[in-house]
Coordinates of C-alpha atoms in Angstrom, one line a residue:
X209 CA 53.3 10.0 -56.3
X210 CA 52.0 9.2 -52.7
X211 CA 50.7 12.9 -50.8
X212 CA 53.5 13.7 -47.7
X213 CA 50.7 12.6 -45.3
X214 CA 50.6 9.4 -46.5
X215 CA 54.3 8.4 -47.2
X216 CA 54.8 9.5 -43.6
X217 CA 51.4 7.5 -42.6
X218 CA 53.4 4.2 -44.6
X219 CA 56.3 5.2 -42.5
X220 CA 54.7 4.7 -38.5
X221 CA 53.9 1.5 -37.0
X222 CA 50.7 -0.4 -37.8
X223 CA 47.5 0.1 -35.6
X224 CA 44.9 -2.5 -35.0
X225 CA 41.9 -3.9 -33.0
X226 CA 43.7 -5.9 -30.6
X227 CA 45.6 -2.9 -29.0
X228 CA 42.3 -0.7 -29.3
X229 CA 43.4 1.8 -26.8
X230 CA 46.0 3.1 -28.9
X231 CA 43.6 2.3 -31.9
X232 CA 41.9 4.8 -30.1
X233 CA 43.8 7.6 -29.3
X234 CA 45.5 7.9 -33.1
X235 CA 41.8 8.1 -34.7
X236 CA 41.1 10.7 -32.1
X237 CA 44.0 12.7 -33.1
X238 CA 42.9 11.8 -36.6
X239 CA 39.4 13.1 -36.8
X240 CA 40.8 16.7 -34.7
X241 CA 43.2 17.3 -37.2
X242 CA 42.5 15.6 -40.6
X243 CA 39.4 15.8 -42.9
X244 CA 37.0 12.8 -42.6
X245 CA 37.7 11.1 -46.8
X246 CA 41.8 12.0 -45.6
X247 CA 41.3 10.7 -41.9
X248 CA 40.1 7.7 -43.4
X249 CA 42.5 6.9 -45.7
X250 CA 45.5 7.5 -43.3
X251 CA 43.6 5.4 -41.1
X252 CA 43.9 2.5 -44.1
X253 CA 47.4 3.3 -43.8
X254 CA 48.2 2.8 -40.9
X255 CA 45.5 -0.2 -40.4
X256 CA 47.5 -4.0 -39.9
X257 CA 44.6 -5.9 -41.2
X258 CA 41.1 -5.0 -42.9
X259 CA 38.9 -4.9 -39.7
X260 CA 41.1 -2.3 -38.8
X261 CA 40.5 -0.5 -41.4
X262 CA 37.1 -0.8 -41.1
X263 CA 36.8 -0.1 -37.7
X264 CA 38.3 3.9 -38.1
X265 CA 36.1 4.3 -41.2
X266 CA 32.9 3.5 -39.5
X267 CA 33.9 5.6 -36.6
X268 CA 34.4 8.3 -39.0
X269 CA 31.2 7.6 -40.6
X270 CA 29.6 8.1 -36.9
X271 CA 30.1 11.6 -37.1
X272 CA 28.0 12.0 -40.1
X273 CA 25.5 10.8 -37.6
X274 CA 26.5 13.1 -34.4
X275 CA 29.0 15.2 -35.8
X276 CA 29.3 16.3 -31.8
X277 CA 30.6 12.6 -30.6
X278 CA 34.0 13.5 -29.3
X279 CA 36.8 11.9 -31.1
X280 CA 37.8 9.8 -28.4
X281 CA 34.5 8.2 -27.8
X282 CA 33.2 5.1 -29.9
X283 CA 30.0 4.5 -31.3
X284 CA 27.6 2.2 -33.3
X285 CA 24.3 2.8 -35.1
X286 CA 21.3 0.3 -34.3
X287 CA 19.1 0.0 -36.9
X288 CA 18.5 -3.9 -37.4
X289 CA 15.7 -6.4 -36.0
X290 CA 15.8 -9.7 -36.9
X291 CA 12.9 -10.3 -39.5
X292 CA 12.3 -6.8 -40.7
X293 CA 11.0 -6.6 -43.7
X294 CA 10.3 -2.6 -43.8
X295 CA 11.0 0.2 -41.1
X296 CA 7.2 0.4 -40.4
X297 CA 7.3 -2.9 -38.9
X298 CA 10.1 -2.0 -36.0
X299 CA 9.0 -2.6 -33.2
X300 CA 12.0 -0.7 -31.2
X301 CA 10.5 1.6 -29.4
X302 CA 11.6 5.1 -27.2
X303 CA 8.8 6.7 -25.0
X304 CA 9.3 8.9 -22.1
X305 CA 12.9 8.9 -22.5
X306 CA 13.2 5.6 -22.5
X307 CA 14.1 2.7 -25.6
X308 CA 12.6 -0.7 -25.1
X309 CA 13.1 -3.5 -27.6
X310 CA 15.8 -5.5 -29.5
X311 CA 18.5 -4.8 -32.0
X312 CA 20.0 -7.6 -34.4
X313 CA 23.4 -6.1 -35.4
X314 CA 25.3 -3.8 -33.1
X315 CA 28.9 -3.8 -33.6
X316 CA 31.4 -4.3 -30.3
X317 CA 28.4 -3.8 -28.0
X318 CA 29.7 -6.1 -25.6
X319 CA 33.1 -4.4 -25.4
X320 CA 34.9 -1.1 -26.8
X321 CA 31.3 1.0 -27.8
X322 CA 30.7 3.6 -25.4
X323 CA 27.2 4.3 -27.5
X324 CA 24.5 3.1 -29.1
X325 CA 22.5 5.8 -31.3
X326 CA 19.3 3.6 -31.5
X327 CA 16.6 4.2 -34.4
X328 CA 12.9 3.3 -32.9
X329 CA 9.4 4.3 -33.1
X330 CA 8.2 6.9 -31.1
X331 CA 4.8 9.0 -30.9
X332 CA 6.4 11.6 -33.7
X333 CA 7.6 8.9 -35.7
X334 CA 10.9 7.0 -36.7
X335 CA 13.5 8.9 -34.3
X336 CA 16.7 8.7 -33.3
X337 CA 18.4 8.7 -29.9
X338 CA 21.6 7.5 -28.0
X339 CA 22.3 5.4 -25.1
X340 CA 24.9 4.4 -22.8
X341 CA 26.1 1.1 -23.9
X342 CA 26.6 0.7 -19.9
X343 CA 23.5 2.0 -19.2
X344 CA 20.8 0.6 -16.8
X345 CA 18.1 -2.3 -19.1
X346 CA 21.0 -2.9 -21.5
X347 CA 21.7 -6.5 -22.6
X348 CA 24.0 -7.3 -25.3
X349 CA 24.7 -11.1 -26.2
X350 CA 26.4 -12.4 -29.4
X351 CA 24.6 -13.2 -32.9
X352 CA 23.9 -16.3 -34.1
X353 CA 25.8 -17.2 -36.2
X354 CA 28.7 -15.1 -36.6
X355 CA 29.0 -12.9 -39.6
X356 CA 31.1 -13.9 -42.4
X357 CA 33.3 -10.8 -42.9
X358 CA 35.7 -9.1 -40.9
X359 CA 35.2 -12.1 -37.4
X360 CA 37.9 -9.6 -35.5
X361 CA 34.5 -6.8 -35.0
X362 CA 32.2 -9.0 -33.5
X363 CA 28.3 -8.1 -34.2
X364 CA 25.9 -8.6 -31.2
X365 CA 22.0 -8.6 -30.2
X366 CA 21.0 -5.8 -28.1
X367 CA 18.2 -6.1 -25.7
X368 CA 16.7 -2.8 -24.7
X369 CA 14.8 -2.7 -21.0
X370 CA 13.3 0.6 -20.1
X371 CA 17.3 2.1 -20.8
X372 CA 17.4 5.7 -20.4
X373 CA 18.1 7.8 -23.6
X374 CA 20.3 10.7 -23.7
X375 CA 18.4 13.8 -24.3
X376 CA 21.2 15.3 -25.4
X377 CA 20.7 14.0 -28.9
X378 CA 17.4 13.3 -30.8
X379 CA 17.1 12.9 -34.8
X380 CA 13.3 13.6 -36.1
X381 CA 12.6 11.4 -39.3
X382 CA 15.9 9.3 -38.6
X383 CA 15.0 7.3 -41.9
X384 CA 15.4 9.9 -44.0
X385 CA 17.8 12.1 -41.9
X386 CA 20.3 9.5 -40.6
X387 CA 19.6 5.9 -42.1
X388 CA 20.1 6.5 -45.6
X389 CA 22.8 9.1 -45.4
X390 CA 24.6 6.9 -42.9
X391 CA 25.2 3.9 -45.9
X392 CA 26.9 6.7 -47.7
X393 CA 29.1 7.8 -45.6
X394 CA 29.9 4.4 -43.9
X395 CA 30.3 3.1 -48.0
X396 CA 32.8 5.6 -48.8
X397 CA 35.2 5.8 -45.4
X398 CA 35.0 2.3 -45.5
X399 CA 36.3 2.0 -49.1
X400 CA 38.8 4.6 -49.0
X401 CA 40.4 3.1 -45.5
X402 CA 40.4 -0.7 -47.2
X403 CA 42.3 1.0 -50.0
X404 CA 44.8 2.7 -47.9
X405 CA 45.3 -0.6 -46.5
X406 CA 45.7 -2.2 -49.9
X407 CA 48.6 0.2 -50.3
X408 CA 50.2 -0.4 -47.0
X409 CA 50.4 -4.2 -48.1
X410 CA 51.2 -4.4 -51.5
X411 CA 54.4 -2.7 -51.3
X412 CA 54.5 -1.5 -55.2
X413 CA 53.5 2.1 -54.8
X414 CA 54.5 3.7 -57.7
X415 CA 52.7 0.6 -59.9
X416 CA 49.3 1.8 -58.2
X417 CA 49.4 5.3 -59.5
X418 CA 45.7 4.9 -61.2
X419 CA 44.6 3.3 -57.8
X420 CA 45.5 6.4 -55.8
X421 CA 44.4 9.0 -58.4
X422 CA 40.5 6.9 -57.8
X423 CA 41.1 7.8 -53.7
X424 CA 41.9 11.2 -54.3
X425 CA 38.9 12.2 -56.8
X426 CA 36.8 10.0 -54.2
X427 CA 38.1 11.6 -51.3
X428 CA 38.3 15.1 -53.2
X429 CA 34.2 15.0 -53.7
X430 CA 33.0 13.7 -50.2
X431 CA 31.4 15.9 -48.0
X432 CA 30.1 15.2 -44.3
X433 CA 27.0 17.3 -45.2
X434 CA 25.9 15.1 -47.8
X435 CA 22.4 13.4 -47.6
X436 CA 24.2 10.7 -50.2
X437 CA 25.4 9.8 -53.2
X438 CA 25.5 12.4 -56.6
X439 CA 26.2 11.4 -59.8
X440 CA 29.8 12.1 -59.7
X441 CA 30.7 10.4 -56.3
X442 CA 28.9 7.5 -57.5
X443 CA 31.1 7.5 -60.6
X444 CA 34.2 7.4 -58.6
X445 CA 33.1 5.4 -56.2
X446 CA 32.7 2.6 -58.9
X447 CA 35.8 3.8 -60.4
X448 CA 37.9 2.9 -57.1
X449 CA 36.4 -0.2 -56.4
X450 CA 36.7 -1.1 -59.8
X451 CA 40.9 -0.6 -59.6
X452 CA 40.9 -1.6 -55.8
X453 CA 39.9 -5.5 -56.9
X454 CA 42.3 -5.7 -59.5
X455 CA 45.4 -5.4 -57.0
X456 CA 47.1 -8.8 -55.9
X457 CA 48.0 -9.2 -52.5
X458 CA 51.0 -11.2 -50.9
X459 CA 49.6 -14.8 -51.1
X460 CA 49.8 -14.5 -47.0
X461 CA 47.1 -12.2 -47.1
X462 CA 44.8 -13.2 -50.0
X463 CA 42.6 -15.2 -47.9
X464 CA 41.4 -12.6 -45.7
X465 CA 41.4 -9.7 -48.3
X466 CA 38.8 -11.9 -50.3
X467 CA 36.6 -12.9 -47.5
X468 CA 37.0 -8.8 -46.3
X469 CA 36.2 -7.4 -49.3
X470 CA 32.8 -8.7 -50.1
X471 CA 31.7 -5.7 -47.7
X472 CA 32.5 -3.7 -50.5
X473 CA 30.6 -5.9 -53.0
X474 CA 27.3 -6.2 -50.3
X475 CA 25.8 -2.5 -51.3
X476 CA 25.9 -2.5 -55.5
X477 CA 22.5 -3.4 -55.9
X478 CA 21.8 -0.6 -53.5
X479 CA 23.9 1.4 -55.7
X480 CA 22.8 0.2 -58.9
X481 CA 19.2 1.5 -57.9
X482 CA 20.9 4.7 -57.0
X483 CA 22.7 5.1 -60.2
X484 CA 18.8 3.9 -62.1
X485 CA 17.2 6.9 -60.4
X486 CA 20.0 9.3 -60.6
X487 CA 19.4 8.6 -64.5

């Protein structure tokens, strides 16, 4: 059987990116209230297509990152530059309060992202800080080409001029400390809101009961505090996706559930190195 939360999350209108405002206002009320592994999944409930699905779970996954962004702000993590081949080589980089250089993949920079926590070199070392995404030097422009999942969340180039950081925030070693723990966190909302979509849509509940007991041992291991994947999380991680793919969808909606859910399918090999070392 479904949890109360989410028969009554099944029960209220459908959210989506192209009324963000109120997108925005239910996730805030979300993260104050809910868990992040239950905010996301709710969030899948309530989500009218996969990008907005995906949209709440990153923004969940953000406060892994700043766990002091307040709910009703939006945010994006820069880490991307076209050609790298290893962090050493970024050539991002924040000196005097200040970030200078250009970021490949920034999601909704051009509209809805009040920040950008940037990841560049500095003088101490790979570091993170945030700016405005209205502030002074910054110059987002779309990528070329588009990306070929989930079109609705547009990705953009940043260009970086002298912009002014917030020194409100700052991440020492922000490889280590906020890169790699971020894929974990961004992997797990993100598949725990596409499978609270997948329930919304397929409208045979009771017929996904092994399906929902994956979400909840998923859910039931996450914790924000984690610096990524153990054993166990990894095993039902796999064990979710596994059941999540084996759903059919209304034929309407087949289309854009298989081009969506190669997201899912873009960090195994990532995971299967994991899984090697955890070993």
């Amino acid at each position: 059987m479904l949890p109360e939360l989410w028969v009554r999350a099944l029960e209220m209108p459908a959210l989506s990116v192209t009324t963000p405002y109120t997108l925005r206002i239910n996730l805030a009320r979300l993260l104050r209230t809910a868990s992040p592994a239950e905010a996301a999944i709710i969030a899948g409930l309530r989500s009218d297509i996969p990008a907005s699905a995906f949209l709440s779970a990153y923004q969940i996954a953000m406060r892994a990152v700043d766990p002091a962004l307040p709910p009703e702000q939006w945010a994006c993590l820069c880490v991307s530059e076209k050609g790298l081949r290893s962090l050493s080589e970024m050539e991002t980089s924040i000196e005097a309060g200040a970030v200078s250089g250009r970021k490949s993949h920034a999601m909704l920079a051009m509209d809805g992202i009040d920040w950008l926590y940037v990841i560049a070199r500095s003088t101490s070392g790979l570091i993170c800080q945030r700016v405005s995404a209205k502030a002074e030097g910054v110059s987002p422009h779309p990528a070329k080409p588009g990306q070929p999942v989930i079109p609705e969340l547009p990705h953009h180039v940043v260009d970086f001029t002298a912009s002014p950081v917030d020194s409100a925030y700052l991440a020492e070693d922000a490889h280590q400390c906020i890169n790699k723990p971020f894929r974990y966190h961004e992997d797990v909302m993100v598949l725990l809101a596409f499978a609270g979509w997948v329930l919304r849509v397929s409208e045979a509940h009771p017929g996904h009961q092994r399906l929902i007991e994956c979400m909840r041992a998923l859910a039931d291991g996450y914790r924000i505090s984690a610096a990524g994947y153990d054993k166990s999380q990894l095993d039902a991680f796999d064990a979710l996706i596994e059941e999540l793919l084996q759903i059919s969808l209304p034929e309407k909606l087949q289309q854009t559930w298989h081009r969506d859910r190669q997201l899912l399918l873009m960090g195994k090999k990532a995971r299967d190195i994991i899984r090697s070392r955890l070993a």
